[in-house]
Short mmCIF file of C-alpha atoms in Angstrom, two decimals:
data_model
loop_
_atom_site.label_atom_id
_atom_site.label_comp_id
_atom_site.label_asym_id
_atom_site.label_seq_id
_atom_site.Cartn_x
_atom_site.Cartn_y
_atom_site.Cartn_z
CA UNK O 1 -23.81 -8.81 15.07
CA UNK O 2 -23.09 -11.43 12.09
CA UNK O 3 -23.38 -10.29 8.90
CA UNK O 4 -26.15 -11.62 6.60
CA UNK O 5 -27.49 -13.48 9.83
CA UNK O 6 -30.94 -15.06 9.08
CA UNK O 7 -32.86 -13.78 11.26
CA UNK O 8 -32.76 -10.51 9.05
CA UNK O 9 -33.74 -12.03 6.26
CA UNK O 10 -36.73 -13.21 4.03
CA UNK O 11 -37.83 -17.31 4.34
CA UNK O 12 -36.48 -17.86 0.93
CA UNK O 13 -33.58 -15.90 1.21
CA UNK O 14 -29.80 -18.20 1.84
CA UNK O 15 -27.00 -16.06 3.38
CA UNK O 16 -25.54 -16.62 0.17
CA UNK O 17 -27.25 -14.89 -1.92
CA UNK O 18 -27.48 -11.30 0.23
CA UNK O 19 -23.94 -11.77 0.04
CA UNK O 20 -23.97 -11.70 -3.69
CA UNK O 21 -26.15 -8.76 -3.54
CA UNK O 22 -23.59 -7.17 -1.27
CA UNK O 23 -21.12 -7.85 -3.54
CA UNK O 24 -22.44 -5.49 -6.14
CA UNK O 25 -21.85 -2.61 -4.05
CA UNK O 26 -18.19 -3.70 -3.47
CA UNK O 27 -18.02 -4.34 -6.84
CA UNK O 28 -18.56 -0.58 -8.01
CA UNK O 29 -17.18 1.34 -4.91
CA UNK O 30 -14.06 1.68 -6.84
CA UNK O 31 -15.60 3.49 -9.51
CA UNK O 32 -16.78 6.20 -7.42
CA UNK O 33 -13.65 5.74 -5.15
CA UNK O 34 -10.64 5.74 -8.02
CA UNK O 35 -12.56 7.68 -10.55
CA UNK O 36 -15.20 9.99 -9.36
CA UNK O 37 -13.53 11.13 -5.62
CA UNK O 38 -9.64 9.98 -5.03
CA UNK O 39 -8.13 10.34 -8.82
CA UNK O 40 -9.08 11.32 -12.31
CA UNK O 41 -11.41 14.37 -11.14
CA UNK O 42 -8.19 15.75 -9.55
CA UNK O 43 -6.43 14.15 -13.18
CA UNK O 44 -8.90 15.64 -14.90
CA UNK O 45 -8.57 19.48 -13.29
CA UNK O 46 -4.65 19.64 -12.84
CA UNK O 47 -3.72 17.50 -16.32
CA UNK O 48 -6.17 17.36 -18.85
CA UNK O 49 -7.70 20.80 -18.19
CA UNK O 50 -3.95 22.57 -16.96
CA UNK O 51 -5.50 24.06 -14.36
CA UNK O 52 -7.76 26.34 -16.18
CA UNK O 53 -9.57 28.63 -14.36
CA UNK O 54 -12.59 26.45 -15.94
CA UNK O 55 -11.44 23.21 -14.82
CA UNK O 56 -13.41 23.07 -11.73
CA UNK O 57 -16.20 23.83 -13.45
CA UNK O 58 -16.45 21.54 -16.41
CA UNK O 59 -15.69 18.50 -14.06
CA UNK O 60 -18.82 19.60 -12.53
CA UNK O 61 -20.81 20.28 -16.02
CA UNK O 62 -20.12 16.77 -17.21
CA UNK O 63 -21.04 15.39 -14.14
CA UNK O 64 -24.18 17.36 -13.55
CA UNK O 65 -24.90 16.14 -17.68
CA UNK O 66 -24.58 12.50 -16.69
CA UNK O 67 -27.36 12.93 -13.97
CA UNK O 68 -29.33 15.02 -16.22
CA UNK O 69 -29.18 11.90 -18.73
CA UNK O 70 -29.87 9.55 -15.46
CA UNK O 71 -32.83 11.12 -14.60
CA UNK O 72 -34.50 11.29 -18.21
CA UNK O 73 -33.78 7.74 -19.28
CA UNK O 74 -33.79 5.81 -15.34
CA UNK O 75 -37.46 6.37 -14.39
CA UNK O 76 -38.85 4.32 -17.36
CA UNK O 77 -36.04 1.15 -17.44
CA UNK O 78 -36.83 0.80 -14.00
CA UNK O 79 -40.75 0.84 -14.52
CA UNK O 80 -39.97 -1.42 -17.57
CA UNK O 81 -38.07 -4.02 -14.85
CA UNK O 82 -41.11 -3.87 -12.52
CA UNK O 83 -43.64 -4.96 -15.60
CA UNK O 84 -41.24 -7.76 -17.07
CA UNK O 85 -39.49 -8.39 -13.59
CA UNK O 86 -36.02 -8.10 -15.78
CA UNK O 87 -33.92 -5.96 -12.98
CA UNK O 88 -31.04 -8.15 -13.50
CA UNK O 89 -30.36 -8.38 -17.03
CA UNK O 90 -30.73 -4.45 -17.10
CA UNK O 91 -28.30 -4.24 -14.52
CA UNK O 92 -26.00 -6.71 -16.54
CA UNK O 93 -26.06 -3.99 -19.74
CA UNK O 94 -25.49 -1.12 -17.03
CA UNK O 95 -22.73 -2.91 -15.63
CA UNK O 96 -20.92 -3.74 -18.74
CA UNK O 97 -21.14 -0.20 -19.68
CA UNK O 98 -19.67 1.25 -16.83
CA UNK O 99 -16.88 -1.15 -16.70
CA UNK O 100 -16.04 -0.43 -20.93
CA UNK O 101 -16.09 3.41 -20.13
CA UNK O 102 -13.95 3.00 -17.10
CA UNK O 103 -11.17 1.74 -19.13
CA UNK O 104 -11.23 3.94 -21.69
CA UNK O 105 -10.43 6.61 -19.22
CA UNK O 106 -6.85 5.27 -19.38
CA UNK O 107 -6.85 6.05 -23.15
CA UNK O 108 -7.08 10.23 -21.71
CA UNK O 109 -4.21 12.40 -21.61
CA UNK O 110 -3.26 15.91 -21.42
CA UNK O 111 -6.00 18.16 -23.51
CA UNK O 112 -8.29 15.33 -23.97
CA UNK O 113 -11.16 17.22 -22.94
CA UNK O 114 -13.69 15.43 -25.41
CA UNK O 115 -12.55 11.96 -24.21
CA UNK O 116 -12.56 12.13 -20.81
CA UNK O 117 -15.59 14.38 -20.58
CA UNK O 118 -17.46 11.31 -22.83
CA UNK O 119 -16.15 8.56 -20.98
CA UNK O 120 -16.87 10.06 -17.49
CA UNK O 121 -20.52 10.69 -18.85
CA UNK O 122 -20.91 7.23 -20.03
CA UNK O 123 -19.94 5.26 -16.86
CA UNK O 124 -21.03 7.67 -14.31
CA UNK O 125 -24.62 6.88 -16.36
CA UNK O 126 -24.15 3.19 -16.23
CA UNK O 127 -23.14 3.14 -12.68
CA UNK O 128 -26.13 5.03 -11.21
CA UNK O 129 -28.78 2.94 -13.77
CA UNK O 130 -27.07 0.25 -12.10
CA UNK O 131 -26.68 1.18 -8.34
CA UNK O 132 -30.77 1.62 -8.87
CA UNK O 133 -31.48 -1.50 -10.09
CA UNK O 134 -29.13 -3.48 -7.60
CA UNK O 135 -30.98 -1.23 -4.52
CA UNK O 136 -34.79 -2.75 -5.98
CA UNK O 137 -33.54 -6.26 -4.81
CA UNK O 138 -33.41 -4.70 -1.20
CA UNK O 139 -37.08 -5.25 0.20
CA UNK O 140 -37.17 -9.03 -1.63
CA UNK O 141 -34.00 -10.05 0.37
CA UNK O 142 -34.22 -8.48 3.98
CA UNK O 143 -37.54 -8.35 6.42
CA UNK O 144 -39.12 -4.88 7.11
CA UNK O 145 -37.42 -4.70 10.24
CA UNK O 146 -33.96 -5.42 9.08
CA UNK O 147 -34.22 -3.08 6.01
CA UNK O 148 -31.19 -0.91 7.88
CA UNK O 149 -28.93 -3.73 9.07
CA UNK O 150 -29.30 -5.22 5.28
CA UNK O 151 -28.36 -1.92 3.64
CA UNK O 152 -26.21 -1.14 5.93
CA UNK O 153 -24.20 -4.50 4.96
CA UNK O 154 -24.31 -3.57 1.22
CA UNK O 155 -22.74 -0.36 1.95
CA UNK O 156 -19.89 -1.07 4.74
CA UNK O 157 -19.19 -3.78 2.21
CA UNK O 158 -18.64 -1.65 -0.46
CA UNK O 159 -16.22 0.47 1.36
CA UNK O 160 -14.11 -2.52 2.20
CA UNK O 161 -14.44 -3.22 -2.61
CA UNK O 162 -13.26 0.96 -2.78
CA UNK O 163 -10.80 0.36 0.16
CA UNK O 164 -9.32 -2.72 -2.41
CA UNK O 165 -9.20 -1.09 -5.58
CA UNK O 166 -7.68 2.15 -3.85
CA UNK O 167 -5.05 0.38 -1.94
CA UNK O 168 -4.07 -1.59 -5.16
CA UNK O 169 -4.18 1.83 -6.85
CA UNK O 170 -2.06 3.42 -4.22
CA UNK O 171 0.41 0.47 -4.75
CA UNK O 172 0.87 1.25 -7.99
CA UNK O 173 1.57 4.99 -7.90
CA UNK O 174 3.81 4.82 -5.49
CA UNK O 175 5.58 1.86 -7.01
CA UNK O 176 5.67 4.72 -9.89
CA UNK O 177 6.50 7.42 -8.32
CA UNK O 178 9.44 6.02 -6.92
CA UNK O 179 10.56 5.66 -10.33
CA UNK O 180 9.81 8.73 -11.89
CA UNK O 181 6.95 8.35 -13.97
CA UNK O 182 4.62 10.77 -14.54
CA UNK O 183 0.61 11.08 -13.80
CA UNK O 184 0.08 10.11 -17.09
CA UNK O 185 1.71 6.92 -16.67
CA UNK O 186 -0.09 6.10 -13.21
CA UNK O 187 -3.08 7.33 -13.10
CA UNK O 188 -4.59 5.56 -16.56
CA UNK O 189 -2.96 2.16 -14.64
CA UNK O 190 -5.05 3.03 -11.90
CA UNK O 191 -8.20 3.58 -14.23
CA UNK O 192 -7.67 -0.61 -15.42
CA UNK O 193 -7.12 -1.53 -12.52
CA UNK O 194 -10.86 -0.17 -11.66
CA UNK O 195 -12.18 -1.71 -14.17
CA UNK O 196 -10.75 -4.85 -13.93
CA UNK O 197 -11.73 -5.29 -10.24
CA UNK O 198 -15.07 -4.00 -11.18
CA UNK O 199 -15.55 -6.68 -14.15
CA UNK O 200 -14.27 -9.60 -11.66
CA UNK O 201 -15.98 -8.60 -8.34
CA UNK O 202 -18.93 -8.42 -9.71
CA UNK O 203 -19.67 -12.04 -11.25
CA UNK O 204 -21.05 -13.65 -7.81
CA UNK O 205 -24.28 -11.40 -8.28
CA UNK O 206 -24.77 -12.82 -11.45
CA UNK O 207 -24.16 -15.99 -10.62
CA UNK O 208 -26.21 -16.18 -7.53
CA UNK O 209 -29.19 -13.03 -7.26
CA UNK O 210 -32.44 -14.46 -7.88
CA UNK O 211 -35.16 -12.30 -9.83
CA UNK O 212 -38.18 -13.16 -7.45
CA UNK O 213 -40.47 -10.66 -9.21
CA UNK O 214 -42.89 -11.69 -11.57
CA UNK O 215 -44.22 -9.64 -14.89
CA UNK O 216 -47.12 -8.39 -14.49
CA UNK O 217 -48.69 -8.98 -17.57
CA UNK O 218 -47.51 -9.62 -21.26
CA UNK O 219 -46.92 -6.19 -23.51
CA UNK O 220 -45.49 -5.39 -26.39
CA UNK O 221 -42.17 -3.08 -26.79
CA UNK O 222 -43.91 -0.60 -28.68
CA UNK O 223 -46.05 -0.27 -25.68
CA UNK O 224 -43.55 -0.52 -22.68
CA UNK O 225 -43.23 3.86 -22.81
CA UNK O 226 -46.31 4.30 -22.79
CA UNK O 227 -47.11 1.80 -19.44
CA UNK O 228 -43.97 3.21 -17.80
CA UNK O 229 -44.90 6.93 -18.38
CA UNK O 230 -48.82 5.74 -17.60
CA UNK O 231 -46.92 5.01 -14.56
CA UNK O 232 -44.53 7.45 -13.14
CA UNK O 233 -47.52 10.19 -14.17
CA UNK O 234 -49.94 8.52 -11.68
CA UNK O 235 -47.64 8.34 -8.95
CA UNK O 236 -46.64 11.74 -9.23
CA UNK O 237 -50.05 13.04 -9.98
CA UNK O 238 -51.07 11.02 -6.61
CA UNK O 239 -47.81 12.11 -4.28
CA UNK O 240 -49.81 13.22 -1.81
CA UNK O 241 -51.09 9.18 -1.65
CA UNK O 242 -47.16 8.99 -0.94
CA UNK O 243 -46.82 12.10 1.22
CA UNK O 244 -43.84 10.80 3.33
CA UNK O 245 -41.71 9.25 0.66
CA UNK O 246 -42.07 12.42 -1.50
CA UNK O 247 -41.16 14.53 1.78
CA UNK O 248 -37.87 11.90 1.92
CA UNK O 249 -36.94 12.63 -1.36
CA UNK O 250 -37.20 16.49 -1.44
CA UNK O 251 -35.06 15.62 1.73
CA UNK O 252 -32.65 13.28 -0.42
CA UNK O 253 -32.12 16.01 -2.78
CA UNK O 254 -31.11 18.46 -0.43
CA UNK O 255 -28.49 16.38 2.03
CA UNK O 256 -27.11 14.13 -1.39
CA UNK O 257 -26.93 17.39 -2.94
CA UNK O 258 -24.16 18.25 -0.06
CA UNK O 259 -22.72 15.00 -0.18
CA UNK O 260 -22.24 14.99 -3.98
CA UNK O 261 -19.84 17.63 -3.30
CA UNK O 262 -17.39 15.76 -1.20
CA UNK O 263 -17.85 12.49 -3.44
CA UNK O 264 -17.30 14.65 -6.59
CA UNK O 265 -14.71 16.90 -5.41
CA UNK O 266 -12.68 15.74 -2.14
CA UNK O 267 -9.60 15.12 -4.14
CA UNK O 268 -9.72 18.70 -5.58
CA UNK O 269 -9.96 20.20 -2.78
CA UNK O 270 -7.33 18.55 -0.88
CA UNK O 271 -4.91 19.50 -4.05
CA UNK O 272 -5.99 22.98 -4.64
CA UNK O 273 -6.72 23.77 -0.67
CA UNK O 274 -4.42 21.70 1.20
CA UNK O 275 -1.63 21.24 -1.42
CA UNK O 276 -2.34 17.40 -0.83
CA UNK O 277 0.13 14.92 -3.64
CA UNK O 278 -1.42 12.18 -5.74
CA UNK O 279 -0.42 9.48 -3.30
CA UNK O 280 -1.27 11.70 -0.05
CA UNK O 281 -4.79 12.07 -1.42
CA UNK O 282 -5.38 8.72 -1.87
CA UNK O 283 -3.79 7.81 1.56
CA UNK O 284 -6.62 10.14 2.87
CA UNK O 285 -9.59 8.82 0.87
CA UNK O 286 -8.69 5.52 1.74
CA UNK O 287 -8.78 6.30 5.58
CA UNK O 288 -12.02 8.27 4.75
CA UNK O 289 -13.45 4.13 3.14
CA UNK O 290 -12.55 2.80 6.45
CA UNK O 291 -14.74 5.03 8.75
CA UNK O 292 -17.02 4.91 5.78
CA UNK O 293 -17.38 1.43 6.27
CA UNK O 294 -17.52 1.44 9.98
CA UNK O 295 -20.22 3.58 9.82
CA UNK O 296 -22.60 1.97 7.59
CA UNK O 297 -21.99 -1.45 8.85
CA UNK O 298 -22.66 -0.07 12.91
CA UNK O 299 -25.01 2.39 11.81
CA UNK O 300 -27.33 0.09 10.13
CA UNK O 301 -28.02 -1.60 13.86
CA UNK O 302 -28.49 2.02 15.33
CA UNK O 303 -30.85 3.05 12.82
CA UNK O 304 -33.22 -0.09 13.44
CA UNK O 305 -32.33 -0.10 17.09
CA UNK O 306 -33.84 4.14 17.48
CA UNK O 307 -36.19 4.28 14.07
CA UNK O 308 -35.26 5.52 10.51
CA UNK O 309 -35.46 9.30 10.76
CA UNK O 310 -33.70 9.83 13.97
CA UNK O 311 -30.85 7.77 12.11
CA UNK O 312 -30.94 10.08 9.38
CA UNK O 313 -30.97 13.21 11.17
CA UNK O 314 -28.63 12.32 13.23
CA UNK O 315 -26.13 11.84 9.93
CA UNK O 316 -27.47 14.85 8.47
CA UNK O 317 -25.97 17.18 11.72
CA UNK O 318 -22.90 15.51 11.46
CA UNK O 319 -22.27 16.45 8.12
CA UNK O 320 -23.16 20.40 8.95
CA UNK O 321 -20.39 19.78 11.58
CA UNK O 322 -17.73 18.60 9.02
CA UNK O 323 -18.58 21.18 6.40
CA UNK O 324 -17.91 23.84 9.24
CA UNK O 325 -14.33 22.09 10.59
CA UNK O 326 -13.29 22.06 6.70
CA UNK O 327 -13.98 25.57 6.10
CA UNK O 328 -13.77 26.99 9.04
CA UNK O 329 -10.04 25.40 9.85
CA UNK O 330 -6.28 25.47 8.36
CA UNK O 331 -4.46 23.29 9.78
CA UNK O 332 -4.02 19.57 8.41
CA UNK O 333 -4.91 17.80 11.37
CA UNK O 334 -8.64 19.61 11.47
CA UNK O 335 -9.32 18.57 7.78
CA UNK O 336 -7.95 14.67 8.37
CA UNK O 337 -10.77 15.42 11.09
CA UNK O 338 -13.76 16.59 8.83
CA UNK O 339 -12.29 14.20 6.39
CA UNK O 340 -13.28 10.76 9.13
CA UNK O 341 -16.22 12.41 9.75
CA UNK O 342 -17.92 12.84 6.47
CA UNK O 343 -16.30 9.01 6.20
CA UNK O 344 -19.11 8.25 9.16
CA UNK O 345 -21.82 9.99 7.52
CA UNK O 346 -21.19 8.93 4.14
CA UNK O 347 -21.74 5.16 4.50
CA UNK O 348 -24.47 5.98 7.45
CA UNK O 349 -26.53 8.70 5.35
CA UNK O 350 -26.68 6.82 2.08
CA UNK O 351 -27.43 3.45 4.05
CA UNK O 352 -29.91 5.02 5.78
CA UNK O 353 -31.99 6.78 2.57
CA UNK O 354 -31.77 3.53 0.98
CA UNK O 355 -33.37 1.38 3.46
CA UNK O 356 -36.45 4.53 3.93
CA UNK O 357 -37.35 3.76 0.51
CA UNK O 358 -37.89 0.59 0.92
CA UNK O 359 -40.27 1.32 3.80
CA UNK O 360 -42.33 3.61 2.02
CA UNK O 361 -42.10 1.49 -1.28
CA UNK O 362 -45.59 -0.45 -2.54
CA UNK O 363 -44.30 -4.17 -2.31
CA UNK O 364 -45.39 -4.62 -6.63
CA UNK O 365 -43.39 -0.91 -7.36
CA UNK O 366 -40.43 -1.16 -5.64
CA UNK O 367 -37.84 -0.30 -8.83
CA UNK O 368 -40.37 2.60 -9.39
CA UNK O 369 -39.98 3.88 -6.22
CA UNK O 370 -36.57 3.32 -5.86
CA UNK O 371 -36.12 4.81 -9.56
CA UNK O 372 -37.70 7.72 -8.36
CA UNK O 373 -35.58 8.04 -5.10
CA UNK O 374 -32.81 8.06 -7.50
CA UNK O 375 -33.78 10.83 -9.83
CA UNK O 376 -33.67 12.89 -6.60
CA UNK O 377 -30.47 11.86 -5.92
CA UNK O 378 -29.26 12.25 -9.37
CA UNK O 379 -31.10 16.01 -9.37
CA UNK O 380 -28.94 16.48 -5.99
CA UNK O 381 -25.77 15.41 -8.26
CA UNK O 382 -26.68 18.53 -10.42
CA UNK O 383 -27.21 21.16 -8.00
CA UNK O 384 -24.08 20.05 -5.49
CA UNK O 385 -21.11 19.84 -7.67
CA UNK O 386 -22.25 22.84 -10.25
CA UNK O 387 -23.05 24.95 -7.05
CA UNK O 388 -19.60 24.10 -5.81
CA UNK O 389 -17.98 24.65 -9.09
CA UNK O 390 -19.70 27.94 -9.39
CA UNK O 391 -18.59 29.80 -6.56
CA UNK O 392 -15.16 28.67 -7.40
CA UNK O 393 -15.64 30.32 -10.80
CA UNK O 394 -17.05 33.26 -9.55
CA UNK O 395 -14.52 34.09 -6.56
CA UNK O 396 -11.68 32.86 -8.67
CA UNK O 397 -10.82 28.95 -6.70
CA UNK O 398 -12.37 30.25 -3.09
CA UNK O 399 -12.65 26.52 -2.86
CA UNK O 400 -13.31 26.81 1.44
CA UNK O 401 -16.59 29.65 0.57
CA UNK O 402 -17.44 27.07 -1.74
CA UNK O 403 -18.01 24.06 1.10
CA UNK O 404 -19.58 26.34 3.41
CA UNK O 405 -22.07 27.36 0.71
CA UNK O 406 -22.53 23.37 0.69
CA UNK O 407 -23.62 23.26 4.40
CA UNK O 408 -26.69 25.08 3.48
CA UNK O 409 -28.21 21.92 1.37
CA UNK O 410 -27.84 19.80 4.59
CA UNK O 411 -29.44 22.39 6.72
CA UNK O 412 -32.36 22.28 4.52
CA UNK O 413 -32.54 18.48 4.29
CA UNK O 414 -32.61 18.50 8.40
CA UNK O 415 -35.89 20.58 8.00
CA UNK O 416 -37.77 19.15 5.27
CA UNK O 417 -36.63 15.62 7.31
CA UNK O 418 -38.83 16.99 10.05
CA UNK O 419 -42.11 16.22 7.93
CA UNK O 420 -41.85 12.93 7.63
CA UNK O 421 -43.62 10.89 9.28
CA UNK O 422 -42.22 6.97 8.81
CA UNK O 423 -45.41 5.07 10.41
CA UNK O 424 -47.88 6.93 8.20
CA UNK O 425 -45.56 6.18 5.13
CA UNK O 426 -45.40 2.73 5.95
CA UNK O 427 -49.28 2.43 6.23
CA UNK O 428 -49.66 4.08 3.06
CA UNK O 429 -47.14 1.28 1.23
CA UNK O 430 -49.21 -1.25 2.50
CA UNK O 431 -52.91 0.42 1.67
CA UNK O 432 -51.60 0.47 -2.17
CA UNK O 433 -50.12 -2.99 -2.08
CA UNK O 434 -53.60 -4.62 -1.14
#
C-alpha cells in the first residue's frame, strides 16, 4: 500500500505533486492541533478567562462566530475560484491569514479577552476558507476509484504535520516547566512555533500544485456576486437534482457537529474532568494524532475496498461508542481509551466525507460543491461546541452530561446516512457534467 502510488492517480498527475497537496493538510494540522484542541482553548478557559463560569462558553461563542463568518463569505470565493479557476491564489491569501493570526495569539495574556477572541476568529476563518479550497484539488488529482485512498493520504499525513508541531510544542513546555515558568511564558512559544511550522510546511504546495481548471468565461468583478449567488441559488433551488449529496451533508452536519466537540474542547475536558496538566494533555492529544493518522491512512483502503457509506457508518458507530466510554467511565485508563478511539474515527470520518463529495460533485463545480459541504460542516461547528458549552452553563461545568448530549448528533447522522444512496449520486454528477 504505497503512498501516492500511480495507479490511484489521474494521467497527468506526478507523485509529486499529490504529495504537495498532502502537504497542505500537514501544513495546518497544527493549527487545529496546538491551537484549537491541545492548548490555547484550555489557555484561553483557565488563564485568560480565570475560570469564569463563562469561560466555556465564550470559547464556544467565538468559535461558533468564526463559522458563522465561514459560511456567509465561503460559498461565493469558492464559486468565484470555479469561474476564474483561481483556487490557489485564494488559498495563498487564506493561508497567510491564518498563519498572521496564529502568531498574534502569543501577543494574549491574562484578561485579554478582546485579543484572543479576535485572533482565534481570524485564523479559525482563514483556516477553514483554506482547508476548502485545498479539498477542490481532490477529484483533479486522484481517479474516481481512489477518491478514499487519496484523501485518506491527505489526512493521515496531516496527523503525522499536528503530531510535529505538538511534539515540538511539548518540548518546549516541558523544557519550561522544568524551569519554572509560567503558562504565559509557554504557551504563546507554543503559538510561534505553530505558525512558524505552518508558514514553512506549507511552501511545497505552492511551489508544486497545478491549477488544472480553466475559467469559464471572462466577467467583470462587479459581476462575480451576482454569478456566484446566480449559482449557489440554482443548486439549492434544484437539491433534489443532488438528492444524495444534500442527504450527505444534512448527515455531515449532524456527525461533524459531534466531532467539533472533541476537536474544540478535548483539552478542556481533560483539565476540568480529569484534572489532566498542560504537558499531560498534550501527551494525550498527541497519542490521539497517532491513531488519528493510522486511521485515515488504513481507512482510506477499507472505505474503497467495502464502498463509501458503509465506511462512514461504520466511523459514525464508533464515535457513539467513545462518547458513551467518556461519559459513562471514571477512571483514567477508560478515557485514554475513548480518547484512541475518537483518534480512529477522527482521521477515518473526515477522510471519508471528503472523498463522498467528490463523488457526488459535477466534474465543472467541484469548489461549489465542496464549498457547500463545508458550510455544513462549518453550521456543525456552531451547533457542537455552543451545545456543549451550554449545558455546561446551565448545570454549572457538568462537562460528562455535556458529551453524552453530544452522542445524540452522531446518532442522527447514522440515520439520515441511511438515505443515501452513493450510485444514484454518482449518476446524477455525471448527468449534470454532460
Amino acid at each position: 500500500m504505497p503512498w501516492f502510488d500511480p495507479e490511484t492517480l489521474n494521467p497527468d498527475v506526478p507523485r509529486r505533486e499529490v504529495f504537495a497537496w498532502a502537504m497542505y493538510d500537514f501544513a495546518n494540522s497544527g493549527y487545529t492541533t496546538v491551537v484549537l484542541t491541545a492548548v490555547f482553548n484550555a489557555y484561553f478557559v483557565g488563564v485568560v478567562a480565570a475560570d469564569a463560569p463563562w469561560a466555556t462558553l465564550a470559547w464556544t461563542l467565538a468559535l461558533s462566530a468564526s463559522y458563522l463568518i465561514g459560511m456567509l463569505v465561503m460559498p461565493a470565493l469558492a464559486a468565484y475560484a470555479d469561474l476564474h479557476a483561481r483556487k490557489k491564489p485564494l488559498m495563498g491569501l487564506t493561508t497567510v491569514g491564518c498563519v498572521a493570526a496564529t502568531a498574534a495569539l502569543a501577543l494574549v495574556g491574562p484578561g485579554d479577552l478582546a485579543l484572543a477572541i479576535a485572533a482565534i476568529m481570524v485564523s479559525n476563518v482563514c483556516f477553514s476558507a483554506g482547508v476548502t479550497l485545498n479539498s477542490a484539488f481532490l477529484p483533479e488529482l486522484a481517479r474516481q476509484e481512489a477518491l478514499g485512498k487519496v484523501s485518506g493520504w491527505g489526512w493521515s499525513l496531516g496527523y503525522l504535520g499536528g503530531l510535529l508541531a505538538l511534539g515540538l510544542g511539548l518540548g518546549y513546555v516541558l523544557w519550561a516547566q522544568g524551569r519554572g515558568l509560567p503558562a504565559t511564558h509557554y504557551v504563546p512559544v507554543t503559538m510561534l512555533i505553530t505558525a512558524a511550522l505552518f508558514a514553512i510546511a506549507v511552501i511545497p504546495t505552492f511551489l508544486m500544485l497545478r491549477e488544472r481548471a480553466l475559467p469559464m468565461g471572462q466577467v467583470t468583478v462587479g459581476s462575480v456576486l451576482r454569478q456566484s449567488t446566480r449559482r449557489l441559488g440554482h443548486t439549492l433551488a434544484n437539491i433534489r437534482e443532488f438528492r444524495d449529496f444534500g442527504w450527505l451533508a444534512l448527515c455531515g452536519l449532524f456527525y461533524q457537529a459531534g466531532l467539533s466537540v472533541v476537536i474544540a474542547l478535548a483539552a478542556i475536558y481533560a483539565q476540568q474532568v480529569m484534572n489532566f496538566g498542560t504537558a499531560q494533555t498534550m501527551m494525550l492529544i498527541l497519542t490521539v494524532n497517532v491513531t488519528a493518522a493510522i486511521g485515515a491512512f488504513f481507512f482510506g483502503y477499507v472505505q474503497d475496498a467495502i464502498g463509501h457509506k458503509p465506511a462512514l457508518a461504520l466511523t459514525i458507530i464508533g464515535w457513539i461508542v467513545m462518547v458513551l466510554v467518556a461519559g459513562l467511565t471514571s477512571g483514567v485508563a477508560w478515557f485514554w481509551l475513548a480518547a484512541n478511539i475518537a483518534g480512529l474515527c477522527m482521521g477515518s470520518s473526515q477522510s471519508a466525507g471528503r472523498a463522498m463529495v467528490g463523488v457526488f460533485a459535477p466534474e465543472h463545480r467541484r469548489a461549489e460543491f465542496y464549498s457547500l459541504w463545508n458550510v455544513a460542516l462549518w453550521l456543525s461547528a456552531v451547533i457542537g461546541p455552543l451545545t456543549y458549552g451550554l449545558v455546561t452553563w446551565l448545570t454549572e461545568n457538568n462537562h460528562r452530561l455535556a458529551i453524552l448530549t453530544t452522542g445524540l448528533y452522531f446518532l442522527a447522522g447514522l440515520v439520515v446516512l441511511s438515505r443515501v444512496d452513493v450510485r444514484r449520486g454518482r449518476q446524477a454528477a455525471r448527468a449534470s457534467a454532460d
